[in-house]
Amino acid sequence: MQLFSPQWAQEAREVVDRGPDEAIRATKLASYWEWIDRARESYSSSWALGLRETGKYLRLQWSDGKCVDASIRDEPDADYVLTAEADVWRDILTGEDTGRLLMYRRMRLVHGDVLLFFRGIYFVVESVAAIGRIPASMPSGA
């Protein structure tokens, strides 16, 4: 499967909607996951995660804590837009700490209310990490 393909977008929607399994949850404190569960329960926003080299975006739509839609777009059109270069996406696919990638601004928030975005940052971090666990290859041109 290729990153930023329609098939990958649907797999990403399913993975983030399902949430972490027990093996993933066992890697961090229960209070961490409780915080994420509370942040997620009424979450309603859209994210566009972009690959800078291709100009493609994975757009995820959240409604009341459920990821209800995923698509690949040429325009971000989302509440929060994050972009990263191909080397960052490669790091995500190999299990690099997604929180570190965001905090060190390797994946950058380029659109959206920064304060509101960071209120749910661990939810975002774990969702992007889950997307990174989907076996996928880089698209041509990246």
Short mmCIF file of N, CA and C in Angstrom, two decimals:
data_model
loop_
_atom_site.label_atom_id
_atom_site.label_comp_id
_atom_site.label_asym_id
_atom_site.label_seq_id
_atom_site.Cartn_x
_atom_site.Cartn_y
_atom_site.Cartn_z
N MET A 1 0.86 -1.17 0.00
CA MET A 1 0.00 0.00 0.00
C MET A 1 0.91 1.24 0.00
N GLN A 2 0.46 2.26 -0.66
CA GLN A 2 1.25 3.48 -0.79
C GLN A 2 0.65 4.61 0.05
N LEU A 3 1.55 5.36 0.72
CA LEU A 3 1.12 6.55 1.45
C LEU A 3 0.37 7.49 0.52
N PHE A 4 -0.62 8.15 1.05
CA PHE A 4 -1.41 9.15 0.33
C PHE A 4 -2.17 8.56 -0.87
N SER A 5 -2.54 7.29 -0.73
CA SER A 5 -3.44 6.65 -1.70
C SER A 5 -4.82 6.54 -1.04
N PRO A 6 -5.88 6.41 -1.82
CA PRO A 6 -7.21 6.25 -1.23
C PRO A 6 -7.31 5.04 -0.29
N GLN A 7 -6.67 3.95 -0.66
CA GLN A 7 -6.69 2.74 0.18
C GLN A 7 -6.03 3.03 1.54
N TRP A 8 -4.90 3.71 1.52
CA TRP A 8 -4.19 4.07 2.75
C TRP A 8 -5.05 5.01 3.60
N ALA A 9 -5.74 5.94 2.97
CA ALA A 9 -6.60 6.87 3.72
C ALA A 9 -7.69 6.10 4.47
N GLN A 10 -8.30 5.12 3.83
CA GLN A 10 -9.34 4.35 4.50
C GLN A 10 -8.77 3.51 5.64
N GLU A 11 -7.61 2.95 5.41
CA GLU A 11 -6.95 2.19 6.48
C GLU A 11 -6.60 3.12 7.64
N ALA A 12 -6.14 4.33 7.34
CA ALA A 12 -5.82 5.30 8.39
C ALA A 12 -7.06 5.64 9.19
N ARG A 13 -8.19 5.86 8.52
CA ARG A 13 -9.43 6.16 9.24
C ARG A 13 -9.80 5.04 10.19
N GLU A 14 -9.71 3.80 9.72
CA GLU A 14 -10.06 2.66 10.56
C GLU A 14 -9.13 2.54 11.75
N VAL A 15 -7.84 2.74 11.53
CA VAL A 15 -6.84 2.60 12.60
C VAL A 15 -7.05 3.66 13.68
N VAL A 16 -7.22 4.91 13.28
CA VAL A 16 -7.38 5.96 14.30
C VAL A 16 -8.74 5.87 14.98
N ASP A 17 -9.75 5.43 14.26
CA ASP A 17 -11.07 5.30 14.86
C ASP A 17 -11.09 4.17 15.89
N ARG A 18 -10.39 3.10 15.60
CA ARG A 18 -10.32 1.95 16.50
C ARG A 18 -9.57 2.30 17.78
N GLY A 19 -8.55 3.13 17.67
CA GLY A 19 -7.75 3.48 18.84
C GLY A 19 -6.71 2.41 19.14
N PRO A 20 -5.90 2.65 20.15
CA PRO A 20 -4.80 1.73 20.46
C PRO A 20 -5.30 0.41 21.06
N ASP A 21 -4.60 -0.67 20.71
CA ASP A 21 -4.94 -1.95 21.31
C ASP A 21 -4.27 -2.07 22.68
N GLU A 22 -4.52 -3.15 23.35
CA GLU A 22 -4.01 -3.34 24.71
C GLU A 22 -2.47 -3.37 24.75
N ALA A 23 -1.83 -3.92 23.72
CA ALA A 23 -0.37 -3.97 23.70
C ALA A 23 0.21 -2.55 23.66
N ILE A 24 -0.38 -1.68 22.87
CA ILE A 24 0.09 -0.29 22.79
C ILE A 24 -0.21 0.41 24.11
N ARG A 25 -1.41 0.22 24.65
CA ARG A 25 -1.77 0.87 25.91
C ARG A 25 -0.84 0.46 27.05
N ALA A 26 -0.33 -0.76 27.00
CA ALA A 26 0.56 -1.25 28.06
C ALA A 26 1.91 -0.53 28.07
N THR A 27 2.22 0.20 27.01
CA THR A 27 3.53 0.87 26.93
C THR A 27 3.57 2.20 27.69
N LYS A 28 2.40 2.69 28.13
CA LYS A 28 2.34 3.98 28.82
C LYS A 28 1.40 3.89 30.01
N LEU A 29 1.49 4.85 30.90
CA LEU A 29 0.65 4.87 32.09
C LEU A 29 -0.83 4.91 31.75
N ALA A 30 -1.63 4.28 32.57
CA ALA A 30 -3.08 4.29 32.38
C ALA A 30 -3.62 5.71 32.39
N SER A 31 -3.07 6.58 33.22
CA SER A 31 -3.56 7.97 33.29
C SER A 31 -3.35 8.71 31.97
N TYR A 32 -2.31 8.37 31.24
CA TYR A 32 -2.06 8.96 29.92
C TYR A 32 -3.22 8.63 28.98
N TRP A 33 -3.60 7.34 28.93
CA TRP A 33 -4.68 6.91 28.05
C TRP A 33 -6.02 7.44 28.52
N GLU A 34 -6.20 7.58 29.84
CA GLU A 34 -7.44 8.16 30.36
C GLU A 34 -7.58 9.61 29.88
N TRP A 35 -6.48 10.36 29.90
CA TRP A 35 -6.49 11.74 29.41
C TRP A 35 -6.88 11.77 27.93
N ILE A 36 -6.28 10.90 27.14
CA ILE A 36 -6.59 10.83 25.71
C ILE A 36 -8.05 10.46 25.50
N ASP A 37 -8.53 9.49 26.25
CA ASP A 37 -9.93 9.08 26.11
C ASP A 37 -10.87 10.24 26.42
N ARG A 38 -10.56 11.03 27.45
CA ARG A 38 -11.40 12.19 27.78
C ARG A 38 -11.32 13.24 26.67
N ALA A 39 -10.13 13.50 26.15
CA ALA A 39 -9.96 14.49 25.08
C ALA A 39 -10.70 14.04 23.82
N ARG A 40 -10.71 12.76 23.58
CA ARG A 40 -11.32 12.23 22.36
C ARG A 40 -12.84 12.18 22.41
N GLU A 41 -13.42 11.94 23.57
CA GLU A 41 -14.84 11.59 23.64
C GLU A 41 -15.78 12.58 22.96
N SER A 42 -15.44 13.85 22.92
CA SER A 42 -16.32 14.82 22.25
C SER A 42 -15.58 15.58 21.15
N TYR A 43 -14.46 15.04 20.71
CA TYR A 43 -13.62 15.73 19.72
C TYR A 43 -14.32 15.82 18.37
N SER A 44 -14.40 17.02 17.83
CA SER A 44 -15.01 17.25 16.52
C SER A 44 -14.22 18.32 15.78
N SER A 45 -13.34 17.91 14.92
CA SER A 45 -12.51 18.80 14.11
C SER A 45 -12.02 18.01 12.90
N SER A 46 -11.31 18.70 12.03
CA SER A 46 -10.71 18.01 10.89
C SER A 46 -9.21 18.31 10.87
N TRP A 47 -8.46 17.32 10.43
CA TRP A 47 -7.01 17.44 10.29
C TRP A 47 -6.65 17.18 8.83
N ALA A 48 -5.65 17.87 8.35
CA ALA A 48 -5.04 17.55 7.07
C ALA A 48 -3.56 17.34 7.33
N LEU A 49 -3.08 16.14 7.06
CA LEU A 49 -1.67 15.79 7.27
C LEU A 49 -1.02 15.73 5.90
N GLY A 50 -0.05 16.61 5.66
CA GLY A 50 0.49 16.75 4.32
C GLY A 50 1.90 16.23 4.11
N LEU A 51 2.17 15.85 2.88
CA LEU A 51 3.50 15.48 2.42
C LEU A 51 3.98 16.62 1.53
N ARG A 52 4.91 17.38 2.02
CA ARG A 52 5.33 18.62 1.36
C ARG A 52 5.77 18.40 -0.09
N GLU A 53 6.52 17.34 -0.37
CA GLU A 53 7.06 17.14 -1.72
C GLU A 53 5.98 16.90 -2.77
N THR A 54 4.87 16.31 -2.39
CA THR A 54 3.83 16.00 -3.37
C THR A 54 2.64 16.94 -3.30
N GLY A 55 2.51 17.67 -2.20
CA GLY A 55 1.36 18.54 -2.04
C GLY A 55 0.07 17.78 -1.75
N LYS A 56 0.18 16.52 -1.37
CA LYS A 56 -0.99 15.70 -1.04
C LYS A 56 -1.24 15.74 0.46
N TYR A 57 -2.53 15.62 0.83
CA TYR A 57 -2.93 15.66 2.22
C TYR A 57 -3.87 14.51 2.54
N LEU A 58 -3.67 13.91 3.70
CA LEU A 58 -4.64 13.00 4.27
C LEU A 58 -5.56 13.85 5.13
N ARG A 59 -6.82 13.91 4.76
CA ARG A 59 -7.79 14.69 5.54
C ARG A 59 -8.64 13.74 6.36
N LEU A 60 -8.64 13.94 7.68
CA LEU A 60 -9.43 13.15 8.60
C LEU A 60 -10.49 14.04 9.24
N GLN A 61 -11.72 13.60 9.21
CA GLN A 61 -12.82 14.34 9.82
C GLN A 61 -13.28 13.61 11.08
N TRP A 62 -13.26 14.33 12.20
CA TRP A 62 -13.68 13.79 13.49
C TRP A 62 -15.03 14.38 13.87
N SER A 63 -15.90 13.55 14.42
CA SER A 63 -17.20 13.99 14.92
C SER A 63 -17.52 13.22 16.20
N ASP A 64 -17.63 13.94 17.29
CA ASP A 64 -17.93 13.33 18.60
C ASP A 64 -17.02 12.14 18.91
N GLY A 65 -15.73 12.32 18.66
CA GLY A 65 -14.74 11.30 19.01
C GLY A 65 -14.57 10.18 18.01
N LYS A 66 -15.29 10.21 16.92
CA LYS A 66 -15.17 9.18 15.89
C LYS A 66 -14.57 9.78 14.63
N CYS A 67 -13.68 9.05 14.01
CA CYS A 67 -13.16 9.48 12.71
C CYS A 67 -14.16 8.98 11.67
N VAL A 68 -14.91 9.91 11.11
CA VAL A 68 -16.03 9.56 10.25
C VAL A 68 -15.71 9.62 8.76
N ASP A 69 -14.57 10.21 8.41
CA ASP A 69 -14.23 10.30 6.99
C ASP A 69 -12.73 10.49 6.84
N ALA A 70 -12.21 9.94 5.76
CA ALA A 70 -10.81 10.12 5.40
C ALA A 70 -10.72 10.19 3.89
N SER A 71 -9.91 11.12 3.41
CA SER A 71 -9.73 11.26 1.97
C SER A 71 -8.37 11.85 1.68
N ILE A 72 -7.95 11.71 0.44
CA ILE A 72 -6.69 12.31 -0.01
C ILE A 72 -7.06 13.54 -0.83
N ARG A 73 -6.42 14.63 -0.51
CA ARG A 73 -6.76 15.92 -1.15
C ARG A 73 -5.50 16.62 -1.65
N ASP A 74 -5.73 17.48 -2.64
CA ASP A 74 -4.67 18.37 -3.12
C ASP A 74 -4.66 19.68 -2.34
N GLU A 75 -5.78 20.02 -1.75
CA GLU A 75 -5.91 21.21 -0.90
C GLU A 75 -6.24 20.74 0.51
N PRO A 76 -5.65 21.34 1.53
CA PRO A 76 -5.86 20.82 2.88
C PRO A 76 -7.27 20.98 3.41
N ASP A 77 -7.88 22.16 3.32
CA ASP A 77 -9.26 22.40 3.73
C ASP A 77 -9.61 21.66 5.03
N ALA A 78 -8.98 22.05 6.13
CA ALA A 78 -9.22 21.42 7.43
C ALA A 78 -9.03 22.45 8.55
N ASP A 79 -9.55 22.11 9.71
CA ASP A 79 -9.38 22.98 10.87
C ASP A 79 -7.90 23.10 11.26
N TYR A 80 -7.19 21.97 11.17
CA TYR A 80 -5.77 21.95 11.50
C TYR A 80 -5.01 21.31 10.35
N VAL A 81 -3.98 21.99 9.89
CA VAL A 81 -3.17 21.50 8.79
C VAL A 81 -1.75 21.32 9.30
N LEU A 82 -1.23 20.11 9.14
CA LEU A 82 0.14 19.80 9.51
C LEU A 82 0.87 19.30 8.27
N THR A 83 2.11 19.73 8.10
CA THR A 83 2.88 19.26 6.96
C THR A 83 4.23 18.74 7.42
N ALA A 84 4.77 17.84 6.63
CA ALA A 84 6.08 17.27 6.90
C ALA A 84 6.72 16.87 5.58
N GLU A 85 8.02 16.84 5.60
CA GLU A 85 8.77 16.39 4.43
C GLU A 85 8.83 14.87 4.42
N ALA A 86 9.26 14.32 3.29
CA ALA A 86 9.29 12.87 3.10
C ALA A 86 10.13 12.17 4.16
N ASP A 87 11.26 12.76 4.56
CA ASP A 87 12.10 12.10 5.57
C ASP A 87 11.38 11.95 6.90
N VAL A 88 10.51 12.89 7.23
CA VAL A 88 9.72 12.81 8.47
C VAL A 88 8.69 11.69 8.35
N TRP A 89 8.02 11.61 7.20
CA TRP A 89 7.06 10.52 7.00
C TRP A 89 7.77 9.16 7.06
N ARG A 90 8.99 9.09 6.54
CA ARG A 90 9.76 7.83 6.64
C ARG A 90 10.02 7.51 8.12
N ASP A 91 10.36 8.53 8.91
CA ASP A 91 10.58 8.32 10.34
C ASP A 91 9.30 7.86 11.04
N ILE A 92 8.17 8.42 10.67
CA ILE A 92 6.89 8.01 11.24
C ILE A 92 6.64 6.53 10.93
N LEU A 93 6.91 6.13 9.70
CA LEU A 93 6.70 4.74 9.29
C LEU A 93 7.62 3.75 10.00
N THR A 94 8.77 4.23 10.47
CA THR A 94 9.71 3.33 11.14
C THR A 94 9.61 3.42 12.66
N GLY A 95 8.56 4.11 13.16
CA GLY A 95 8.30 4.11 14.59
C GLY A 95 8.94 5.22 15.39
N GLU A 96 9.44 6.24 14.71
CA GLU A 96 10.01 7.39 15.43
C GLU A 96 8.96 7.97 16.38
N ASP A 97 9.40 8.53 17.47
CA ASP A 97 8.50 9.13 18.46
C ASP A 97 7.77 10.31 17.83
N THR A 98 6.46 10.14 17.60
CA THR A 98 5.66 11.16 16.93
C THR A 98 5.57 12.43 17.75
N GLY A 99 5.51 12.30 19.06
CA GLY A 99 5.50 13.47 19.92
C GLY A 99 6.74 14.32 19.74
N ARG A 100 7.88 13.66 19.64
CA ARG A 100 9.14 14.37 19.42
C ARG A 100 9.14 15.06 18.05
N LEU A 101 8.61 14.38 17.04
CA LEU A 101 8.56 14.99 15.70
C LEU A 101 7.72 16.27 15.71
N LEU A 102 6.62 16.25 16.45
CA LEU A 102 5.77 17.45 16.53
C LEU A 102 6.42 18.52 17.40
N MET A 103 6.95 18.14 18.53
CA MET A 103 7.53 19.12 19.44
C MET A 103 8.79 19.79 18.86
N TYR A 104 9.54 19.03 18.09
CA TYR A 104 10.74 19.60 17.46
C TYR A 104 10.43 20.24 16.11
N ARG A 105 9.15 20.34 15.80
CA ARG A 105 8.65 21.03 14.61
C ARG A 105 9.11 20.41 13.30
N ARG A 106 9.33 19.11 13.32
CA ARG A 106 9.64 18.44 12.06
C ARG A 106 8.34 18.19 11.29
N MET A 107 7.25 17.99 12.03
CA MET A 107 5.91 18.02 11.46
C MET A 107 5.30 19.28 12.03
N ARG A 108 4.91 20.20 11.15
CA ARG A 108 4.53 21.53 11.60
C ARG A 108 3.05 21.82 11.41
N LEU A 109 2.49 22.46 12.43
CA LEU A 109 1.14 22.98 12.33
C LEU A 109 1.25 24.28 11.53
N VAL A 110 0.64 24.30 10.34
CA VAL A 110 0.73 25.49 9.48
C VAL A 110 -0.59 26.23 9.37
N HIS A 111 -1.65 25.64 9.92
CA HIS A 111 -2.95 26.30 9.93
C HIS A 111 -3.76 25.77 11.10
N GLY A 112 -4.43 26.67 11.80
CA GLY A 112 -5.31 26.29 12.90
C GLY A 112 -4.93 27.01 14.17
N ASP A 113 -5.86 27.05 15.09
CA ASP A 113 -5.66 27.70 16.38
C ASP A 113 -4.68 26.88 17.21
N VAL A 114 -3.50 27.43 17.42
CA VAL A 114 -2.42 26.71 18.10
C VAL A 114 -2.84 26.27 19.50
N LEU A 115 -3.44 27.16 20.26
CA LEU A 115 -3.83 26.84 21.63
C LEU A 115 -4.85 25.70 21.67
N LEU A 116 -5.87 25.77 20.84
CA LEU A 116 -6.86 24.69 20.81
C LEU A 116 -6.24 23.38 20.32
N PHE A 117 -5.37 23.47 19.35
CA PHE A 117 -4.72 22.27 18.82
C PHE A 117 -3.93 21.57 19.92
N PHE A 118 -3.15 22.33 20.67
CA PHE A 118 -2.29 21.71 21.67
C PHE A 118 -3.06 21.25 22.91
N ARG A 119 -4.31 21.62 23.05
CA ARG A 119 -5.13 21.06 24.13
C ARG A 119 -5.35 19.56 23.93
N GLY A 120 -5.30 19.11 22.69
CA GLY A 120 -5.50 17.70 22.39
C GLY A 120 -4.27 17.04 21.81
N ILE A 121 -3.10 17.57 22.11
CA ILE A 121 -1.88 17.14 21.42
C ILE A 121 -1.58 15.65 21.58
N TYR A 122 -1.80 15.07 22.76
CA TYR A 122 -1.45 13.65 22.92
C TYR A 122 -2.39 12.76 22.12
N PHE A 123 -3.63 13.19 21.96
CA PHE A 123 -4.57 12.49 21.09
C PHE A 123 -4.07 12.52 19.65
N VAL A 124 -3.61 13.67 19.20
CA VAL A 124 -3.06 13.81 17.85
C VAL A 124 -1.81 12.95 17.70
N VAL A 125 -0.91 13.04 18.67
CA VAL A 125 0.35 12.27 18.63
C VAL A 125 0.06 10.78 18.48
N GLU A 126 -0.83 10.26 19.30
CA GLU A 126 -1.11 8.82 19.25
C GLU A 126 -1.83 8.44 17.96
N SER A 127 -2.64 9.32 17.43
CA SER A 127 -3.32 9.04 16.16
C SER A 127 -2.31 8.99 15.01
N VAL A 128 -1.39 9.94 14.96
CA VAL A 128 -0.37 9.94 13.90
C VAL A 128 0.53 8.71 14.06
N ALA A 129 0.87 8.36 15.30
CA ALA A 129 1.68 7.16 15.53
C ALA A 129 0.95 5.92 15.01
N ALA A 130 -0.36 5.84 15.24
CA ALA A 130 -1.14 4.69 14.75
C ALA A 130 -1.12 4.64 13.22
N ILE A 131 -1.23 5.79 12.59
CA ILE A 131 -1.16 5.85 11.13
C ILE A 131 0.21 5.35 10.66
N GLY A 132 1.25 5.68 11.40
CA GLY A 132 2.60 5.25 11.05
C GLY A 132 2.81 3.75 11.16
N ARG A 133 1.96 3.05 11.89
CA ARG A 133 2.09 1.59 12.01
C ARG A 133 1.44 0.85 10.84
N ILE A 134 0.79 1.57 9.95
CA ILE A 134 0.22 0.94 8.75
C ILE A 134 1.36 0.67 7.77
N PRO A 135 1.59 -0.58 7.38
CA PRO A 135 2.67 -0.85 6.41
C PRO A 135 2.37 -0.12 5.10
N ALA A 136 3.29 0.74 4.70
CA ALA A 136 3.08 1.54 3.48
C ALA A 136 4.42 1.95 2.89
N SER A 137 4.40 2.25 1.61
CA SER A 137 5.58 2.76 0.93
C SER A 137 5.38 4.21 0.58
N MET A 138 6.46 4.91 0.33
CA MET A 138 6.40 6.31 -0.04
C MET A 138 5.91 6.44 -1.48
N PRO A 139 5.13 7.48 -1.75
CA PRO A 139 4.68 7.69 -3.13
C PRO A 139 5.83 8.19 -4.02
N SER A 140 5.68 8.02 -5.30
CA SER A 140 6.69 8.52 -6.22
C SER A 140 6.78 10.04 -6.09
N GLY A 141 7.96 10.55 -6.23
CA GLY A 141 8.18 11.99 -6.10
C GLY A 141 8.46 12.43 -4.68
N ALA A 142 8.54 11.46 -3.76
CA ALA A 142 8.81 11.83 -2.35
C ALA A 142 10.15 11.30 -1.90
#
